[in-house]
Structure formats: C-alpha cells, structure tokens
Short mmCIF file of C-alpha atoms and ligand atoms in Angstrom, two decimals:
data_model
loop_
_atom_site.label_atom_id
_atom_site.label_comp_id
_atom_site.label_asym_id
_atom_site.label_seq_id
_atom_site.Cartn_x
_atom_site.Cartn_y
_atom_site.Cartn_z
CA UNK A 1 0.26 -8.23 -3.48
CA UNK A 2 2.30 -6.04 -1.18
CA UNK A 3 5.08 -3.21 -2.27
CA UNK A 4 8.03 -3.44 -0.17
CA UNK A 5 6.49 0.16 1.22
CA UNK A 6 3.54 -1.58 2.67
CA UNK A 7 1.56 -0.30 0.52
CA UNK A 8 -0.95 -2.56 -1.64
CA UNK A 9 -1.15 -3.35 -5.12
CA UNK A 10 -4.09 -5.10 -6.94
CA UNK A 11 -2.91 -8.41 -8.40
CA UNK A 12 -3.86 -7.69 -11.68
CA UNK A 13 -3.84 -5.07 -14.25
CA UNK A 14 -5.80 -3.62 -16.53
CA UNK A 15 -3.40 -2.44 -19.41
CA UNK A 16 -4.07 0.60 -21.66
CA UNK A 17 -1.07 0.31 -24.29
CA UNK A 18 -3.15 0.83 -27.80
CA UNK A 19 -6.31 1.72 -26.48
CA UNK A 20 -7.25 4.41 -28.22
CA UNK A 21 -7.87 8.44 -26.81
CA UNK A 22 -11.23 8.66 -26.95
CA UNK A 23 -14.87 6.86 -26.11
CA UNK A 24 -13.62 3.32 -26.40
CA UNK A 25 -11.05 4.07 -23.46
CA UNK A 26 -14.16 5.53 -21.18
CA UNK A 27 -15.87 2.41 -22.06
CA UNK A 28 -13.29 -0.19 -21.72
CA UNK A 29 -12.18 1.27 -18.45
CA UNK A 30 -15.66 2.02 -16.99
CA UNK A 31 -16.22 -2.28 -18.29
CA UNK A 32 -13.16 -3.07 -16.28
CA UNK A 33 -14.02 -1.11 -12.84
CA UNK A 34 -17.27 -2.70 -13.15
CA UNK A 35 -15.57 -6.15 -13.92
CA UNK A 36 -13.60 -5.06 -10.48
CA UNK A 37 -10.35 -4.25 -11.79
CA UNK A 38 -9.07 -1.38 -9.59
CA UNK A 39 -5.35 -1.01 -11.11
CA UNK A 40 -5.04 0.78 -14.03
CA UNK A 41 -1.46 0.89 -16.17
CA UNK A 42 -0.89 4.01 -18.64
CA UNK A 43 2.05 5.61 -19.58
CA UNK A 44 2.45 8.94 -21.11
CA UNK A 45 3.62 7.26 -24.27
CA UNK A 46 0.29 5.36 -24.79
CA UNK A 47 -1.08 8.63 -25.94
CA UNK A 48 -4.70 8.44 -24.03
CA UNK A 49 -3.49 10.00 -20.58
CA UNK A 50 -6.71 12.46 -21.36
CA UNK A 51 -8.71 9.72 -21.58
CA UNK A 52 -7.49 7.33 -19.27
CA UNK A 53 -7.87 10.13 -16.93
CA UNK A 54 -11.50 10.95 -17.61
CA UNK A 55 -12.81 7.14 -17.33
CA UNK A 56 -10.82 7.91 -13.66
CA UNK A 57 -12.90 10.38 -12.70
CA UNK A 58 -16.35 8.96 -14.11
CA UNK A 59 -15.95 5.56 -12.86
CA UNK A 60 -18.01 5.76 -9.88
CA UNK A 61 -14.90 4.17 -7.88
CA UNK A 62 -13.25 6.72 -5.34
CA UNK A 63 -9.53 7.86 -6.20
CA UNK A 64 -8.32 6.10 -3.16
CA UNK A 65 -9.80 2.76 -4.30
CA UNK A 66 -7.59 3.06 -7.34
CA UNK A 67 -4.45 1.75 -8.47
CA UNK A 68 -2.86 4.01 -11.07
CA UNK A 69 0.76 3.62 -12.78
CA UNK A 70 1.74 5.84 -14.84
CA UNK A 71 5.72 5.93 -17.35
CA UNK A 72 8.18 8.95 -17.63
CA UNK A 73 9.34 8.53 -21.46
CA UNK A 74 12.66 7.88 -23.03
CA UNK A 75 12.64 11.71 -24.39
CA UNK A 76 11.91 12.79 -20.61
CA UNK A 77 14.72 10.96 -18.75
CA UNK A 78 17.03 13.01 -16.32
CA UNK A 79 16.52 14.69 -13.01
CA UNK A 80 13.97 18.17 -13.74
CA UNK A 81 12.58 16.68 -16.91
CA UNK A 82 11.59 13.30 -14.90
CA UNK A 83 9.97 15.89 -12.44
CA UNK A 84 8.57 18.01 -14.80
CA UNK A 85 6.91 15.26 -16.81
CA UNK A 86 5.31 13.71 -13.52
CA UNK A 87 3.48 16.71 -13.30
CA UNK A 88 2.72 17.36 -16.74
CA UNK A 89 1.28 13.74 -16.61
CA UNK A 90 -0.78 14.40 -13.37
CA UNK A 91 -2.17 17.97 -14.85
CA UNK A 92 -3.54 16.02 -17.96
CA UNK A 93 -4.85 13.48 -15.97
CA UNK A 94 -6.68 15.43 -13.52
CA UNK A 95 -5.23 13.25 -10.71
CA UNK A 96 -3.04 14.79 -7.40
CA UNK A 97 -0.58 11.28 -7.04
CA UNK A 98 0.22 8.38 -9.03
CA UNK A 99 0.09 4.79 -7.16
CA UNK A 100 3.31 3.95 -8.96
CA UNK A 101 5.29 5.81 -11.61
CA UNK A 102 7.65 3.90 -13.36
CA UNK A 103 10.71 4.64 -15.39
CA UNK A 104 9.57 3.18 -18.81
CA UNK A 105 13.09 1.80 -20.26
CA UNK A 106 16.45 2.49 -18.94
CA UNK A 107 18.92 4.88 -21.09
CA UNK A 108 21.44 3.26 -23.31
CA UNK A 109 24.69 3.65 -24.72
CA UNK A 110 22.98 4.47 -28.26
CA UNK A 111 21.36 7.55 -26.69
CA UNK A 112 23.87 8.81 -24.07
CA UNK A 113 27.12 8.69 -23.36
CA UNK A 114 26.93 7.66 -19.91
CA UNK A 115 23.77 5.74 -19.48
CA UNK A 116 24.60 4.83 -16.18
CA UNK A 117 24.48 8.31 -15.05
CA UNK A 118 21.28 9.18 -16.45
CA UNK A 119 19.55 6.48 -15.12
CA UNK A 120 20.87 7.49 -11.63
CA UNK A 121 19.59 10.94 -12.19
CA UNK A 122 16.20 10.12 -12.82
CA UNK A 123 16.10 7.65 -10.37
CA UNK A 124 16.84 10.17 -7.92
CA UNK A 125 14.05 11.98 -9.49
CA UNK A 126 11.75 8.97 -8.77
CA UNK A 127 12.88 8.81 -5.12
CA UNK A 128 12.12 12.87 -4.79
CA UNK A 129 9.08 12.32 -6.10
CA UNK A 130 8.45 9.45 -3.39
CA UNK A 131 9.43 11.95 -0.74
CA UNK A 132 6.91 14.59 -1.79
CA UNK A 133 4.47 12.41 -1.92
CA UNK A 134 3.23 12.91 -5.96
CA UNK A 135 3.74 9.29 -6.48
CA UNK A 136 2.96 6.39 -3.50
CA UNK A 137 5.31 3.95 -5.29
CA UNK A 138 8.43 4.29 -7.29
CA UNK A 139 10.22 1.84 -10.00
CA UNK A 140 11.54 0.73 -13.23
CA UNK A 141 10.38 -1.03 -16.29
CA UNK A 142 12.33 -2.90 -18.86
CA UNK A 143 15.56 -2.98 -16.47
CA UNK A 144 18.01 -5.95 -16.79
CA UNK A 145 19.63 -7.24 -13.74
CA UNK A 146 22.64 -4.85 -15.62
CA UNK A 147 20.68 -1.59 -15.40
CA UNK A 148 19.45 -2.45 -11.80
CA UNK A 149 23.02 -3.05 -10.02
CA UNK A 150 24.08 0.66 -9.84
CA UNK A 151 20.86 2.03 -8.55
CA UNK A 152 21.28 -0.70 -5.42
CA UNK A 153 23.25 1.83 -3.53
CA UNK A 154 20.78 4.73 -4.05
CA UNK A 155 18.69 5.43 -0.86
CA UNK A 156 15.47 3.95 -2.15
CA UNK A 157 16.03 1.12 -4.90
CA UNK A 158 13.16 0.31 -7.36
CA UNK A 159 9.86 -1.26 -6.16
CA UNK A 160 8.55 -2.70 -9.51
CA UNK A 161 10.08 -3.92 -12.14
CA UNK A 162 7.68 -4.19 -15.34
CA UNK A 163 8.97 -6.62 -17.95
CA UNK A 164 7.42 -8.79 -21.07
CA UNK A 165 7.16 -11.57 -19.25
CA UNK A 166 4.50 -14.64 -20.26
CA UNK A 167 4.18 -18.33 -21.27
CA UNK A 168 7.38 -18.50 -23.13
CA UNK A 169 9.15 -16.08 -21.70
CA UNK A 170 9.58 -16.44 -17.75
CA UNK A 171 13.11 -15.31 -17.36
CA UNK A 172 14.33 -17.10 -14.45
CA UNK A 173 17.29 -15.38 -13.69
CA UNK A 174 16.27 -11.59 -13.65
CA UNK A 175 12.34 -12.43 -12.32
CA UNK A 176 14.47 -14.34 -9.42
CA UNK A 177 17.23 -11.29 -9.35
CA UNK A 178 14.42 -8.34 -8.49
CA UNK A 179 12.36 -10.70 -6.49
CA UNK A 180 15.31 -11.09 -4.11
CA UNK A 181 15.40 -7.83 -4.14
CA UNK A 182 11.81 -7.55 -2.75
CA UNK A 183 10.47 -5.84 -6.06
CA UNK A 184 7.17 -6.74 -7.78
CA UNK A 185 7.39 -8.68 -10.59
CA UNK A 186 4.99 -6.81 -13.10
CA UNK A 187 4.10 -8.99 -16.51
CA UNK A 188 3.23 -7.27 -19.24
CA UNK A 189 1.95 -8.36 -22.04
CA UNK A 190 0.85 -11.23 -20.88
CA UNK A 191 -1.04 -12.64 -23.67
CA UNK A 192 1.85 -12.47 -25.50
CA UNK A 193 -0.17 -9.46 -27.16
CA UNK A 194 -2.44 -11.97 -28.21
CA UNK A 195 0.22 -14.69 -29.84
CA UNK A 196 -0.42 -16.58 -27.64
CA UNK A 197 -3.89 -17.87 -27.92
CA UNK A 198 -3.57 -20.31 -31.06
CA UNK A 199 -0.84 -22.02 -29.68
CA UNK A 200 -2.10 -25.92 -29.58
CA UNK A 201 0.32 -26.89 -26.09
CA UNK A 202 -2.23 -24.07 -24.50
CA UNK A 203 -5.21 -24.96 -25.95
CA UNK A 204 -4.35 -27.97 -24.51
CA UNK A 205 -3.96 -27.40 -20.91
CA UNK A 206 -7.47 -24.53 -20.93
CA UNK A 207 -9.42 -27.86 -22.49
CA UNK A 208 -8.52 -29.38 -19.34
CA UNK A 209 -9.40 -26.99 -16.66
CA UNK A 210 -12.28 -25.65 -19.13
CA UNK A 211 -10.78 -22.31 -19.08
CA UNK A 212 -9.64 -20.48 -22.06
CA UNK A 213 -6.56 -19.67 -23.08
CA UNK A 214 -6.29 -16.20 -22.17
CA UNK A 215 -7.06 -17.32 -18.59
CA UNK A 216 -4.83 -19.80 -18.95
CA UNK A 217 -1.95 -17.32 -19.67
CA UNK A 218 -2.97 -15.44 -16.26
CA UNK A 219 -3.38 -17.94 -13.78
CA UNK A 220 0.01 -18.90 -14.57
CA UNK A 221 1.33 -15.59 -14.26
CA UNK A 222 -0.50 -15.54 -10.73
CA UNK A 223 0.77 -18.77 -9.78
CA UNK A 224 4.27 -17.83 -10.21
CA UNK A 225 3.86 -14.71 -7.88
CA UNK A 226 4.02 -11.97 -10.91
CA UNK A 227 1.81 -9.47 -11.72
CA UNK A 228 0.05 -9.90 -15.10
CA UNK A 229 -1.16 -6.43 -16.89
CA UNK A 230 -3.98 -7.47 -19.43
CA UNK A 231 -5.19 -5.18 -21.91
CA UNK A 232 -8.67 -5.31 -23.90
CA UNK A 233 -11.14 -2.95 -25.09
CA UNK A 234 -13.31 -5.73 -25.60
CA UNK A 235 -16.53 -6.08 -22.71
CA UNK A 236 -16.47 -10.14 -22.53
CA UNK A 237 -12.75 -10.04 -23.02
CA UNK A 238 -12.17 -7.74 -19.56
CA UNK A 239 -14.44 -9.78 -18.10
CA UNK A 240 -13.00 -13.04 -18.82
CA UNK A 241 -9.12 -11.98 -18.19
CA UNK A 242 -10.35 -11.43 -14.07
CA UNK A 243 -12.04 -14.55 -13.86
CA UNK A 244 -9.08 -16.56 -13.07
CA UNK A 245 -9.20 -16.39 -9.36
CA UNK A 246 -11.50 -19.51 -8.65
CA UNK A 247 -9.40 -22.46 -10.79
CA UNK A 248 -5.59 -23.53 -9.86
CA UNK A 249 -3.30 -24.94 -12.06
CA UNK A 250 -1.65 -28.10 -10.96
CA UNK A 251 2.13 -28.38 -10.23
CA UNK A 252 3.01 -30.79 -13.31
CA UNK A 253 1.17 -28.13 -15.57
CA UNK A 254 2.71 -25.16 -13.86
CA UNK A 255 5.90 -27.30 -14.47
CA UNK A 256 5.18 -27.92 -17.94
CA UNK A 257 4.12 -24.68 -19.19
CA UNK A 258 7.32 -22.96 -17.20
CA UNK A 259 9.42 -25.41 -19.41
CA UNK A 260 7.58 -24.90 -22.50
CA UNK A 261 9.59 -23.23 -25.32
CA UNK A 262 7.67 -21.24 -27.86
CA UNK A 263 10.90 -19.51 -29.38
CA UNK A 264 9.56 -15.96 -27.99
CA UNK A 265 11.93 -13.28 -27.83
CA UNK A 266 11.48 -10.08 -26.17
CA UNK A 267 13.31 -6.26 -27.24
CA UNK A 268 17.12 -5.52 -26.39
CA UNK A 269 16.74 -2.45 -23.95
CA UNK A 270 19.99 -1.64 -25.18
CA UNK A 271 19.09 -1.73 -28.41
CA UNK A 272 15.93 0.41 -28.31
CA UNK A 273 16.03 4.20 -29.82
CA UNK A 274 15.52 6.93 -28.72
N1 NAP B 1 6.34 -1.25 -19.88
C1 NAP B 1 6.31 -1.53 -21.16
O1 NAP B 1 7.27 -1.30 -21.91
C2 NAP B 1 5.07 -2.15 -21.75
C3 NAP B 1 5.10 -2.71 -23.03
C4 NAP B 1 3.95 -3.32 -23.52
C5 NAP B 1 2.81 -3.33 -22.74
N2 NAP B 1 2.77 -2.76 -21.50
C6 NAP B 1 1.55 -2.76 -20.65
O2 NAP B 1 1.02 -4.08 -20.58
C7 NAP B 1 -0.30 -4.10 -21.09
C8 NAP B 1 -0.63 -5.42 -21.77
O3 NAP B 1 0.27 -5.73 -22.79
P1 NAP B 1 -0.12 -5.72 -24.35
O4 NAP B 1 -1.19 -4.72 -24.57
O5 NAP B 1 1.16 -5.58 -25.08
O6 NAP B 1 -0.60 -7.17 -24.66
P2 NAP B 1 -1.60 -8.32 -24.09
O7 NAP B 1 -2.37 -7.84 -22.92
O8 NAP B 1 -0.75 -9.53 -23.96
O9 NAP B 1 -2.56 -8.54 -25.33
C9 NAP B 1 -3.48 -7.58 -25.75
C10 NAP B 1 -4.16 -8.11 -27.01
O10 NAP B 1 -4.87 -9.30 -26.71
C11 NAP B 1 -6.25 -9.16 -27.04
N3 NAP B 1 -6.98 -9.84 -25.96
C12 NAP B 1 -7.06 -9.47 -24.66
N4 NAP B 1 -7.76 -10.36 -23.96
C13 NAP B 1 -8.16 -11.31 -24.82
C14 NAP B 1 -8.93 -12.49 -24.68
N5 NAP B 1 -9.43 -12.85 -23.49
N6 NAP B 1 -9.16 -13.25 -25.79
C15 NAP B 1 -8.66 -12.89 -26.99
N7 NAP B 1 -7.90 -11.78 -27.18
C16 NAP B 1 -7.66 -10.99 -26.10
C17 NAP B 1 -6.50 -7.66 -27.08
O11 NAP B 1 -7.51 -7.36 -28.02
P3 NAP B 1 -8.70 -6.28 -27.80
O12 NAP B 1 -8.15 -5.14 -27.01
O13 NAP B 1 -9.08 -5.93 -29.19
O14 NAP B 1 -9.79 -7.02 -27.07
C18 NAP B 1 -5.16 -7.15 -27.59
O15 NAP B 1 -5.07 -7.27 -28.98
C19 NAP B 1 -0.30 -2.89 -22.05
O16 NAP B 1 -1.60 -2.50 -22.43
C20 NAP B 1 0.45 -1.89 -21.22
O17 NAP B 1 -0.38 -1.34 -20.22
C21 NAP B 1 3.91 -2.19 -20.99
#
C-alpha cells in the first residue's frame, strides 16, 4: 500500500503488543523477517522497545528495507513531551527515524480539560517531527471520526489511522470517513486477539478455501483494502499469518463475513484512563 506521502508501506504487519522483552522477541522477529515480513509495529507502551530494537539490528535485513511504527503514550501527549518521547524511543531503539509514529489514543475529557487542544498540540508535534525528518510518516491510532475533525485544518492531517478493526468489527462509517480522507486503514488486532478462531461461521468459510482461520481473518482484512497487524511469537504461526497472498475470497463470502455479527465490541477512547 501507498501513504498519501508516496511513501510505501508493507501490507501487513507484524505486531509486537505482549511479546515479551527479551529472547522470544529476537526470535519471533528474526522468524518473521525470515517469513518476509518487513513492517514491524511497537509502541513504547508494549514495553520491549529494547528488544524490538535489537532483533532490528540483527536481522540481517538493511534499515531501509524496514518498516517500523512506533506510539507516543497517553502519559507523553503534548507538544515537547511528544518530541521528547520520539527521541527517547529512537535512543532505546538504536534506530535514527521511525517509518511511522503514531499517536496511540487521543486525549479525553476524563484526563484534560480541553482534549481538543491537546490533541492539536501533539499533532503539531507529529507534523514537526515529519519536517525534521525523525519520522517518514505521521498519524493517529484509536481516533473517531470526532477526534479527527479538528486536526483537518492543521497543515499536515494524519496518514494512518490504527483501529481494532476485524471480522466483526468493520466499522463502516469511520474506515469509510479516514479512507476519504486518503489515510491507511491499519487493523489491529486482527485475530480478534485470538477470539476469533473457534468461531464455527469461520471455520466454515477456511474449510472451504482450505485455509485456516487465522488466514481467513487476513485475507479479509486485505480484501477490504485495510492493513491487518498480526502478532505471534509462535514460528508456524508467523509463518502461516503471511501466507494469505495466493487464495481470494469470493464476493458472496466477502459479503457474508462483512455482514456477519459476532456481538464484538471494541474500547470507548473516551472512556480510557489515563
Ligand atoms: N494501537 C493500539 O491501540 C493497539 C491495540 C492492540 C494491538 N495493537 C497492535 O496490533 C497487534 C495485533 O493485535 P493483538 O496482539 O491484540 O491481537 P491478534 O494479532 O489479533 O492476536 C494475537 C493472538 O493470537 C495468537 N495467534 C496469532 N496467530 C495465530 C494463528 N495463526 N493461530 C492461532 N493463534 C494465533 C497469538 O498467540 P501467540 O503469540 O502465542 O502465537 C496471540 O495470542 C499488536 O501486537 C500490536 O502491535 C495496537
């Protein structure tokens, strides 16, 4: 896929949320470069930037082969502390840019008084950021079309926008919203952190196409032109979440499965502390 910058972004993901800071990281990441994922997604929250950064520079892969995303946290929000964590997050990672830093949930009325504000101010963090050329890609995670609409007038508007987003839980209306926008979709969680895989409609449709149900999950993602971000620290798992680019779901089961409802909920940025 393409950022609206030109620049471009490997169509899948491997996701690092829960992986743990230490050998399993080097190994699942050095599995997944070899598997030929070459996007990685961290976050400074995710507690293994040490790590994450390590496999980075072990993997054999040069830096500029790389995809890397990286999060400013909800405790790091506002203009110098945005700018100060993107290079506290670099230093620990060994790296000199980020291929897209993302702000990781927008501010809220439970944490600020004017959320609005905030959000500006470390968006125009992101975009300074842009400009000096520490990050090659700017954008948001967890934004509703609400928390978008006053950043539309800023001089660079958000890229990305990373959302839960699966079988389930396609959100017309805001994947439609940021699309029009020319923003990536990003899905994570895209297993539905696993839920997903016992469900009998899915098991289903990957009996069909003699797929499983994990690469089920992604080829849908695909085929509705979003990004999916699977994580695993598991070799044959890694493996079998990138083999989805030789199979194509039909249009009656893309249909189906973009109709199905498995009651799945996602979090309330608005509600979400700190
Ligand atoms: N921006 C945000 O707020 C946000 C929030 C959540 C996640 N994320 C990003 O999105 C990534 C993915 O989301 P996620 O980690 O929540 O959930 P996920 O990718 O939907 O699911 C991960 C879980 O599924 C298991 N799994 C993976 N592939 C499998 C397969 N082929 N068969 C069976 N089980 C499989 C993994 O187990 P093993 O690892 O044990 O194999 C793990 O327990 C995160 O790692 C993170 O990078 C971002």
């Amino acid at each position: 896929m393409k950022l609206r910058n030109g620049i471009e972004i490997p169509d899948i993901g491997f996701g690092t949320w829960k992986t743990p800071n230490d050998e399993i990281c080097l190994q699942a990441i050095q599995t997944a470069v070899d598997c030929g994922y070459r996007h990685i997604d961290g976050a400074y929250i995710y507690k293994n930037e040490e790590s994450v950064g390590q496999a980075i520079h072990n993997c054999g892969i040069p830096r500029h082969e790389l995809f890397i995303t990286n999060k400013v946290w909800n405790t790091q929000r506002g203009y110098q502390s945005t700018l100060d964590a993107l290079d506290q997050s670099l230093q620990t990672m060994g790296l000199d840019y980020f291929d897209l830093y993302l702000i990781h949930w927008p501010a809220n009325a439970l944490n600020y008084q004017d959320p609005v504000q905030v959000n500006k101010e470390t968006w125009q963090a992101m975009i300074d950021a842009y400009k000096q050329g520490k990050v090659k890609a700017i954008g948001v995670s967890n934004f509703m079309e609400r928390h978008l609409e006053p950043l539309m007038d800023m001089e660079i508007i958000p890229m990305v926008n990373q959302i839960e987003y699966h079988v389930g839980l396609t959100r017309p209306g805001l994947v439609s919203y940021c699309q029009g926008k020319g923003m990536i979709v990003e899905a994570y969680s895209p297993l539905g952190r696993a839920n997903l895989l016992d469900k009998e409609e899915l098991i289903e449709i990957a009996k069909k196409y003699n797929r499983t149900v994990s690469q089920i999950c992604l080829r849908f993602i695909l085929q509705n032109n979003v990004l999916p971000l699977p994580k695993s620290v598991t070799p044959s798992r890694i493996q079998e979440n990138i083999d989805v680019f030789d199979f194509e779901l039909s249009k009656e089961d893309m249909d189906y499965l973009n109709a199905l409802d498995l009651g799945c909920i996602t979090k309330n940025p608005d509600e979400m502390r700190p």
